Short mmCIF file of C-alpha atoms and ligand atoms in Angstrom, two decimals:
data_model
loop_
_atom_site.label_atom_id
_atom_site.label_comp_id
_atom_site.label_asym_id
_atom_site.label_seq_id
_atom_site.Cartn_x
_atom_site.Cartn_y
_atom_site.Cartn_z
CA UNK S 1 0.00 0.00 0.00
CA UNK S 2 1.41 3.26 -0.81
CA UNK S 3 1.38 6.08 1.68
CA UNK S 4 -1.77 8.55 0.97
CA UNK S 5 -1.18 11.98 1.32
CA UNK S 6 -2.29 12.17 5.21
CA UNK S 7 0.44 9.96 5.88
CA UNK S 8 2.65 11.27 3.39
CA UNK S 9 2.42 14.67 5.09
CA UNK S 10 2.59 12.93 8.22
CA UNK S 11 6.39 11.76 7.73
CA UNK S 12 7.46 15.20 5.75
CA UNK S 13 6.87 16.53 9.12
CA UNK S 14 8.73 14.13 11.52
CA UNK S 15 12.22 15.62 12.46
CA UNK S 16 14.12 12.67 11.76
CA UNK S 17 14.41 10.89 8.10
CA UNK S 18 12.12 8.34 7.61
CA UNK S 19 11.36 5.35 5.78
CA UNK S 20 8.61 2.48 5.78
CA UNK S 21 8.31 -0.99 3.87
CA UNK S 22 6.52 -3.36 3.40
CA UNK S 23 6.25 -7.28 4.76
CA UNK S 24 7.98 -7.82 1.64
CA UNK S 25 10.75 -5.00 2.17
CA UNK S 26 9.06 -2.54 -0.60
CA UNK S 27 9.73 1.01 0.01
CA UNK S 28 5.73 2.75 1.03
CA UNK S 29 7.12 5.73 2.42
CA UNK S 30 10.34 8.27 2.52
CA UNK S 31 10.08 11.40 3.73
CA UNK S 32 12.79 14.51 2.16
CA UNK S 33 15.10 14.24 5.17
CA UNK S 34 15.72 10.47 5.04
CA UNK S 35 16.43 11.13 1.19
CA UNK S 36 18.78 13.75 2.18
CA UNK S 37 20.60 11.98 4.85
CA UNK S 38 21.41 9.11 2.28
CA UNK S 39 22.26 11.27 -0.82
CA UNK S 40 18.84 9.86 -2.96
CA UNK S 41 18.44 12.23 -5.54
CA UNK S 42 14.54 10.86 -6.20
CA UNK S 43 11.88 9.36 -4.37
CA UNK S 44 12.86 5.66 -3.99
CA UNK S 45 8.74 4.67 -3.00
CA UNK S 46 7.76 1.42 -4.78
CA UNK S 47 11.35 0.21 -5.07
CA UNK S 48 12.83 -2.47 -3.13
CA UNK S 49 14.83 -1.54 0.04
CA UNK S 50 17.28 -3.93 -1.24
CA UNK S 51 17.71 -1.68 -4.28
CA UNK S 52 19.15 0.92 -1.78
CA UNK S 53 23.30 1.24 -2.63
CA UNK S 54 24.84 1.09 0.53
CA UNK S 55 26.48 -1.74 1.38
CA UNK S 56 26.62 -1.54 5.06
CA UNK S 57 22.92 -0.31 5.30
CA UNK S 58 22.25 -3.39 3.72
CA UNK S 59 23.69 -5.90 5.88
CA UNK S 60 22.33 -4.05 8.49
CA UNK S 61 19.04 -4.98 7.07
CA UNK S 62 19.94 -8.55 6.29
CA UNK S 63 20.32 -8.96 10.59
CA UNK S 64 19.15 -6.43 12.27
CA UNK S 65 16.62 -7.02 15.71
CA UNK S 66 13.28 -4.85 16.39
CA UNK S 67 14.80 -1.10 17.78
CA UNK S 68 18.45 -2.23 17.07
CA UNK S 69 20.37 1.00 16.24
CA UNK S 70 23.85 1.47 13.77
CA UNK S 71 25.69 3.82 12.38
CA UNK S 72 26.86 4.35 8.83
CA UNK S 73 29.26 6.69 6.43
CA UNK S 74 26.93 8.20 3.62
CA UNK S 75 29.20 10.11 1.40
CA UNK S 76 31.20 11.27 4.16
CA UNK S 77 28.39 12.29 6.66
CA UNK S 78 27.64 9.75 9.87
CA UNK S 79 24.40 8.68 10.05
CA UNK S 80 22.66 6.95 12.33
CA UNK S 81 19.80 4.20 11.85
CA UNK S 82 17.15 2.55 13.49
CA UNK S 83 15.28 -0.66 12.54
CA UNK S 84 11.72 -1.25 13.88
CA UNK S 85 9.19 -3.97 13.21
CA UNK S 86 5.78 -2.58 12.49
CA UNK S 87 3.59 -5.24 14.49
CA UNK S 88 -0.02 -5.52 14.85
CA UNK S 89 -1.41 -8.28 17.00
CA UNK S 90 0.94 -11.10 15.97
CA UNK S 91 0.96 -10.22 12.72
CA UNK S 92 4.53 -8.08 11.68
CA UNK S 93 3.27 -6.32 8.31
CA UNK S 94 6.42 -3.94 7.31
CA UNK S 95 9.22 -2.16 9.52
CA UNK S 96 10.64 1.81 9.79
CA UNK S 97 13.77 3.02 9.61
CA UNK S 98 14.42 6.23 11.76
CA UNK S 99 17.51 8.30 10.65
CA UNK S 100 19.19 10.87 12.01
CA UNK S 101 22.78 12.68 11.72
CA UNK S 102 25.05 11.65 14.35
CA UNK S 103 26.35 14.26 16.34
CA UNK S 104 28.65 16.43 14.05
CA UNK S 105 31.31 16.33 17.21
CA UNK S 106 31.20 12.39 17.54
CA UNK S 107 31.45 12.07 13.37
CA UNK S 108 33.81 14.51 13.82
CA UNK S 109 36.34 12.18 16.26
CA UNK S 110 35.51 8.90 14.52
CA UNK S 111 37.38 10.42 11.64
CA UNK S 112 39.68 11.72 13.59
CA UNK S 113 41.05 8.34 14.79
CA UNK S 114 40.32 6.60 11.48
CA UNK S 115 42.87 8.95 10.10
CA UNK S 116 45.44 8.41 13.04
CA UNK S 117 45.28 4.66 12.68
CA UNK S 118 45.66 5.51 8.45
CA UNK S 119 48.79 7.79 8.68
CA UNK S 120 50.46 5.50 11.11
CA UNK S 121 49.75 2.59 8.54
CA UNK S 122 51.11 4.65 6.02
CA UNK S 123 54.06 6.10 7.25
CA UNK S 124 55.04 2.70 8.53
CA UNK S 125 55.28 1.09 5.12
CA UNK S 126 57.87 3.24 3.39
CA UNK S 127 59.62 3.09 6.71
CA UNK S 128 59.75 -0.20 6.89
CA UNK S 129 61.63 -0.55 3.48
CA UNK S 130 63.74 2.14 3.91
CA UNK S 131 65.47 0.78 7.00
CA UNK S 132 65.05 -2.80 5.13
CA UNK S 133 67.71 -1.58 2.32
CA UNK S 134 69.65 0.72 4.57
CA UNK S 135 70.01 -2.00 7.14
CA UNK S 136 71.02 -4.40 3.94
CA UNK S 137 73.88 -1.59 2.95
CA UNK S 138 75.16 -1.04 6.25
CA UNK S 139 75.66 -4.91 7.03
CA UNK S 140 77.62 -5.25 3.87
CA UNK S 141 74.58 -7.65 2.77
CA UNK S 142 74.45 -5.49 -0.80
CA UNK S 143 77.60 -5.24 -3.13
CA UNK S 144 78.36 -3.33 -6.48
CA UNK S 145 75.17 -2.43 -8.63
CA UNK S 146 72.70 -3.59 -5.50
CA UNK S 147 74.03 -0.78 -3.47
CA UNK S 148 72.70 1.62 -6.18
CA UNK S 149 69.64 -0.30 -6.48
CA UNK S 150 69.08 -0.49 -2.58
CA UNK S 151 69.40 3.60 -2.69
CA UNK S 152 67.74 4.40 -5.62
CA UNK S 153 64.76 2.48 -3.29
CA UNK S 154 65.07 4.19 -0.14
CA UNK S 155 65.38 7.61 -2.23
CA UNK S 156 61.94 6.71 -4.21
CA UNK S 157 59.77 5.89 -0.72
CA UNK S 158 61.73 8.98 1.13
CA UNK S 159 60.26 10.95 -1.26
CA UNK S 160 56.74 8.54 -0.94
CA UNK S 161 57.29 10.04 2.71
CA UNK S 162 57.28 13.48 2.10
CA UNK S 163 54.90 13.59 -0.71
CA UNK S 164 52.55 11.96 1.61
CA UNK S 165 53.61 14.32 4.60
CA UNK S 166 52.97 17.10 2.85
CA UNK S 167 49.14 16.25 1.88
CA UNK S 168 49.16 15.62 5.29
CA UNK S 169 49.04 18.99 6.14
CA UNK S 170 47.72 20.21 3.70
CA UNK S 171 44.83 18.29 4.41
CA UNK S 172 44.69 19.91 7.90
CA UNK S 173 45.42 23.10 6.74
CA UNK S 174 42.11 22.69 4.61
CA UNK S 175 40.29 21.50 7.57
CA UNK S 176 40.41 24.73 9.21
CA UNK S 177 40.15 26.87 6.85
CA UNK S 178 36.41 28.14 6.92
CA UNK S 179 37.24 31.21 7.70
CA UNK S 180 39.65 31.62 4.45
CA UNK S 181 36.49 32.02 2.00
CA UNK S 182 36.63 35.70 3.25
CA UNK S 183 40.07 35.98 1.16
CA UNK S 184 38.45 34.32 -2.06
CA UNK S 185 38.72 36.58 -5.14
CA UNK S 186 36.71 35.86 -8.45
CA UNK S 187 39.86 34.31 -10.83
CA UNK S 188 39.57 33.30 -14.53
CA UNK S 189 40.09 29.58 -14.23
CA UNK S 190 41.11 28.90 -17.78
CA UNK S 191 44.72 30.25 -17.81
CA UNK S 192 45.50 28.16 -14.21
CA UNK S 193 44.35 25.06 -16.61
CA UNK S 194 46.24 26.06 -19.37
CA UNK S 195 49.88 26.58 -17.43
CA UNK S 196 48.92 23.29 -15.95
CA UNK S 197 48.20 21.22 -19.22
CA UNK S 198 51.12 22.26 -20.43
CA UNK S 199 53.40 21.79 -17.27
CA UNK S 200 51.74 18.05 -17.53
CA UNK S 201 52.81 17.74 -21.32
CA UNK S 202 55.88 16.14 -20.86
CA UNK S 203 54.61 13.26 -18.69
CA UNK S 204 51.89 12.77 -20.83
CA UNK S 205 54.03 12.76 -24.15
CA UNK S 206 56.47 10.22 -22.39
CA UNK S 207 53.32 7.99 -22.18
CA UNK S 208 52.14 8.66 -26.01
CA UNK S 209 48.96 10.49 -24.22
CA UNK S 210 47.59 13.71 -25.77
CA UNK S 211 45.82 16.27 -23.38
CA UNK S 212 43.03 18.30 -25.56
CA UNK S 213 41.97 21.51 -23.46
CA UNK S 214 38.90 23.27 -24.98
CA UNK S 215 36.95 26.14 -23.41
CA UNK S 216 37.56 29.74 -22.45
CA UNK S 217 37.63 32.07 -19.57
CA UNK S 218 35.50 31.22 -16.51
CA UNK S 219 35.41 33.51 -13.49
CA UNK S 220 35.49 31.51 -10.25
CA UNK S 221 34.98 32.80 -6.91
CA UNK S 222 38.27 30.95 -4.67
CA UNK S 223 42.34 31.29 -4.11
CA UNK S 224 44.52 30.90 -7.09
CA UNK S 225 46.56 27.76 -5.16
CA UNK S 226 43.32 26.16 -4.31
CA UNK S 227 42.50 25.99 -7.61
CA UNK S 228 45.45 25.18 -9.19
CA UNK S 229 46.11 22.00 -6.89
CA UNK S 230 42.18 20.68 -7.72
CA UNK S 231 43.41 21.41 -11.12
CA UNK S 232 46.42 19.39 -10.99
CA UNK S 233 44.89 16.78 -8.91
CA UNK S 234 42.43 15.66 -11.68
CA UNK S 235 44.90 16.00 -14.44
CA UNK S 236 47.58 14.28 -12.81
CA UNK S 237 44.67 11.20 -11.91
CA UNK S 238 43.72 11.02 -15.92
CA UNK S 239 47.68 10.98 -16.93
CA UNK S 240 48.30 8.47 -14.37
CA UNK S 241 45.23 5.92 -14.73
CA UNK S 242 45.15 6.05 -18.11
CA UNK S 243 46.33 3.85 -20.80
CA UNK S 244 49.41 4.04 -23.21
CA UNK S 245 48.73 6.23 -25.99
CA UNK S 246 45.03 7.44 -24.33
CA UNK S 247 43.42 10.46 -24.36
CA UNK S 248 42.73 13.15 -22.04
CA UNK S 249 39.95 15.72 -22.50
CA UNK S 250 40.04 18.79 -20.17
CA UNK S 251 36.83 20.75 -20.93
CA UNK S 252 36.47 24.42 -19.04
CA UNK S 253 32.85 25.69 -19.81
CA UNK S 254 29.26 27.31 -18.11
CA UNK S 255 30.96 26.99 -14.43
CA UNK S 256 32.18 23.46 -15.06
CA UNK S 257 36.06 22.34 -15.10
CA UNK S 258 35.85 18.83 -16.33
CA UNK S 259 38.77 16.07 -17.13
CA UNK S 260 37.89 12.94 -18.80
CA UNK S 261 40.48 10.32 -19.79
CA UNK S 262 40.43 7.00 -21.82
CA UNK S 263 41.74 5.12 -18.75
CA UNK S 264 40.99 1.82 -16.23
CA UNK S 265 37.84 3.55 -14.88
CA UNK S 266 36.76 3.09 -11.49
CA UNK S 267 34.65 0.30 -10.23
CA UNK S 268 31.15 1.45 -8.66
CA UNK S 269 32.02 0.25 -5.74
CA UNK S 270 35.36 1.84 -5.15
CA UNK S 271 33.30 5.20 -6.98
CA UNK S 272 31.61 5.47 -3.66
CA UNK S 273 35.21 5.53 -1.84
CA UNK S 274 37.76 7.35 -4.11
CA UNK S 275 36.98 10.50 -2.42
CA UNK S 276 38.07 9.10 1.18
CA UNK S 277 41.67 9.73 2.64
CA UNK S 278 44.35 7.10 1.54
CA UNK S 279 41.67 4.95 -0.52
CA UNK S 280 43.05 3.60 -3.60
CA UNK S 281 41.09 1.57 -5.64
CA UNK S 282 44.05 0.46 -7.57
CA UNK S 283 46.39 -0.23 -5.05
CA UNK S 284 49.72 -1.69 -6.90
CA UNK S 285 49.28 0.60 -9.83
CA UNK S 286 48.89 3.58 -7.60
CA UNK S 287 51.35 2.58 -5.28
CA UNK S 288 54.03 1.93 -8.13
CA UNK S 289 53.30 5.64 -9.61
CA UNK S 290 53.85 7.15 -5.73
CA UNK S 291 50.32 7.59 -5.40
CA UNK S 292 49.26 7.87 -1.60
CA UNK S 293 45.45 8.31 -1.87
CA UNK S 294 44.87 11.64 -1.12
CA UNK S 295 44.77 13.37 -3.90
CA UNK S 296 40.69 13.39 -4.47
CA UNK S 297 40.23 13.90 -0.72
CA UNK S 298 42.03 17.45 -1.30
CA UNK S 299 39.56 17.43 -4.28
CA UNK S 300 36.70 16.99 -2.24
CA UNK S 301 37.47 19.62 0.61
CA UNK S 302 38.84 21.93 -1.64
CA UNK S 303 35.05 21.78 -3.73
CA UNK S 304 33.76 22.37 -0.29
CA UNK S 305 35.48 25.37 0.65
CA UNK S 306 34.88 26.74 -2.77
CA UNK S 307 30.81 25.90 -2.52
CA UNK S 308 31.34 23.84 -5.91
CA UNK S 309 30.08 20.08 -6.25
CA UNK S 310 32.45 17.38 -7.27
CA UNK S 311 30.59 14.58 -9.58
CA UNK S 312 31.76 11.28 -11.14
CA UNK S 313 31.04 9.21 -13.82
CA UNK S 314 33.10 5.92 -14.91
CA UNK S 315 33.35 2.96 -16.64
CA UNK S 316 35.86 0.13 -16.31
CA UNK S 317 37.77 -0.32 -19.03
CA UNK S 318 36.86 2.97 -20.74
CA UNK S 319 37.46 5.54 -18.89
CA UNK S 320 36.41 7.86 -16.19
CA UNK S 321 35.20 11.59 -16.16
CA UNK S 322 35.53 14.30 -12.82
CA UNK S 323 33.39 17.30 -12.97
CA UNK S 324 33.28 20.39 -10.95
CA UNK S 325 30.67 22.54 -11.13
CA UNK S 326 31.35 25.74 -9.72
CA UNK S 327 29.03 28.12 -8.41
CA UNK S 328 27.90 31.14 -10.25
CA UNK S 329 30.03 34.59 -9.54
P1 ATP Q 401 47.73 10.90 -4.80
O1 ATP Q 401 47.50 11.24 -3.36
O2 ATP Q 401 49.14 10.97 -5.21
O3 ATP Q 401 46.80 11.62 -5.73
P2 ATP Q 401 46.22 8.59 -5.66
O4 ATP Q 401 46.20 9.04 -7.08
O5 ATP Q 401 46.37 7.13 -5.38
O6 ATP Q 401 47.39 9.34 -4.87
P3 ATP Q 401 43.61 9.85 -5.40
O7 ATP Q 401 43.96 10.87 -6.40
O8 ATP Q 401 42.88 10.27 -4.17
O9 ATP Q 401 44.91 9.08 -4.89
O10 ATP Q 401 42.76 8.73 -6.09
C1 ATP Q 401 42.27 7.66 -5.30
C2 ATP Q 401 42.19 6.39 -6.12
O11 ATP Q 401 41.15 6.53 -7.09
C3 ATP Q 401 43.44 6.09 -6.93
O12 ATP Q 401 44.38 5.35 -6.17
C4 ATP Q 401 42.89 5.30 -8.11
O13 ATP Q 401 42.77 3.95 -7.75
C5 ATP Q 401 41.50 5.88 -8.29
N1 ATP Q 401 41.47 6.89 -9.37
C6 ATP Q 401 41.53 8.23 -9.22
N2 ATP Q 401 41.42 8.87 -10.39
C7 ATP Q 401 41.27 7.90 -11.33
C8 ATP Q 401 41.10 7.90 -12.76
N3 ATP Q 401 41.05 9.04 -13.47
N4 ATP Q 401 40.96 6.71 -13.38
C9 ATP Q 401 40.99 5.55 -12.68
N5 ATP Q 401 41.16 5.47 -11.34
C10 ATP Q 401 41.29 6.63 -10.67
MG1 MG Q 402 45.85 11.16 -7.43
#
C-alpha cells in the first residue's frame, strides 16, 4: 500500500528521516530528510529496500533485531539508523527506519582516529623498506650495482614520505580553513588550466597520451593555489590511470572544469570511496606511480570550501570523467 497523502504529510513533518516498507521490504514511504541523509536524488517509493546502494545499510538490514540502532558513512556524513518492526497483533506487516545525523562532534572524532590509525599505517610502510635496504647496505649484505639499487629504493619511498607528509598537512590546513572564504577573489580559471596542461605535457608525451583543453575564460569565486592544486589533482589522476597512448579531454565551460580520460575507470564500488583519505582503488598501480590516496580527498574539501560540487562518472575499461561545477560569480 502506498502512503496517501495524510500519511505522506505525516512523515514530511517528523524531524528525523524516515522510511517504511513493506512485509515484503518494498519502500511505502520516505520522507525529504531520510532522502537527504542518504544522498537519494529521487523518491525511492515502490522500489525495493534492497535496491538501496549502501552496502553496510544493507547488511544491516539482512540482521538487524526490532529497535536495534547502527551507524553508517553516507558520502562522508555519519548517520545513524534505526530498525523497527511494524507489528499488529501477531501479525509483523512492514518495519521503519528512523535516521538521524550523528552528532557532528562524535562524526567529527571517529574520523579523527580513522585517520590516526591511516597515517600510522602509512608512514610505517615506506619506513619499513627504507630501513630494510639501509640495514642491507650497512651490514655489507648489498655489493656493487645492488648498493645503487638499494638507494635508488630508499630515495623513491623517502620521497613517498614526504609527498605523503605534505598532503598531510595540507589536508589539515584545509580542515580549518572556513574562515579563508573571506580571502576568495573571483579568478579566470582557464589560464590556471592552461599553465597546468602544459606543465603536464611532458609526462603525458612520455606515455604517447595527448591532453586536448577546450573552453575559455570562466570567473570563479576561490584562491589561485586552491584551484590550481584541484586542477592538478584531476589531471595528474587522468595521466596516471590512463592507458598508453590514451586520451585526455580537459573541458572548461558554463561553471564546469571537467577532465575525462580514456583510462581503467573506477569500479562502482570503489566510486563510492575514491573521495576518502588514503583509498586507492588500484592499489599496486597507484602505489608503483607514488600515489598515496589523497589526492581526491584534497579534491573533495577543496570543492567544499569553494561551494562547488564534485561529480563522477566511470566505466571500467573505458574511462572515467571528474566534474566540478562551480558556483555562479
Ligand atoms: P595521490 O595522493 O598521489 O593523488 P592517488 O592518485 O592514489 O594518490 P587519489 O587521487 O585520491 O589518490 O585517487 C584515489 C584512487 O582513485 C586512486 O588510487 C585510483 O585507484 C583511483 N582513481 C583516481 N582517479 C582515477 C582515474 N582518473 N581513473 C581511474 N582510477 C582513478
Ligand atoms: Mg591522485
Amino acid at each position: 500500500m502506498e502512503t496517501d497523502g495524510f500519511t505522506g504529510s505525516l512523515i514530511e513533518v517528523i524531524p528525523e528521516g524516515i522510511i517504511a516498507v513493506d512485509a515484503a521490504g518494498r519502500i511505502i514511504g520516505c520522507n525529504a530528510k531520510a532522502m537527504r541523509l542518504l544522498s537519494l536524488s529521487k523518491d525511492p517509493t515502490g522500489s525495493a529496500i534492497s535496491a538501496l546502494e549502501n552496502a553496510a545499510l544493507q547488511r544491516f538490514l539482512g540482521d538487524a533485531r526490532n529497535g536495534e540502532m547502527r551507524e553508517f558513512d553516507v558520502g562522508g556524513k555519519s548517520v545513524s539508523v534505526t530498525y523497527r518492526d511494524l507489528i499488529q497483533g501477531d501479525l509483523r506487516f512492514g518495519a521503519v527506519l528512523l535516521m538521524s545525523l550523528v552528532g557532528e562532534r562524535s562524526h567529527a572524532e571517529r574520523v579523527r582516529t580513522e585517520f590516526t590509525a591511516n597515517v600510522s599505517h602509512e608512514l610505517k610502510t615506506p619506513l619499513t623498506s627504507i630501513s630494510g635496504y639501509a640495514e642491507m647496505i650497512s651490514m655489507g649484505m648489498a655489493q656493487g650495482d645492488d648498493i645503487k639499487r638499494f638507494a635508488n629504493k630508499i630515495e623513491t619511498e623517502a620521497k613517498r614520505m614526504l609527498t605523503l607528509i605534505s598532503d598531510i598537512i595540507r589536508l589539515s590546513q584545509l580542515d580549518e580553513m572556513a574562515e579563508a572564504r573571506l580571502s576568495f577573489e573571483v579568478i579566470d580559471f582557464y589560464p590556471i588550466v592552461s599553465d597546468i596542461v602544459e606543465l603536464m605535457q611532458p609526462i603525458a608525451q612520455k606515455r604517447g597520451l595527448s591532453i586536448q583543453l577546450s573552453g575559455g575564460s570562466m570567473q570563479v569565486k576561490g584562491d589561485k593555489a586552491m584551484l590550481t592544486e584541484l586542477a592538478t589533482n584531476l589531471i595528474d589522476n587522468a595521466v596516471r590511470y590512463n592507458r598508453d597512448n590514451g586520451l585526455i579531454t580537459v573541458r572548461v565551460a558554463d561553471q564546469c572544469f571537467s577532465v575525462r580520460d580514456t583510462g581503467i575507470g573506477i569500479s562502482k564500488s570503489d566510486s563510492i570511496h575514491v573521495f576518502e583519505r588514503f583509498y586507492r582503488a588500484d592499489k599496486s598501480r597507484s602505489k608503483a606511480t607514488g600515489g598515496t590516496g589523497l589526492g581526491l580527498a584534497i579534491v573533495k574539501h577543496t570543492c567544499e570550501q569553494l561551494g562547488a560540487v564534485v561529480s563522477l562518472d566511470s566505466r571500467e575499461g573505458i574511462g572515467t570523467e571528474i566534474t566540478v561545477r562551480f558556483p555562479k560569480v
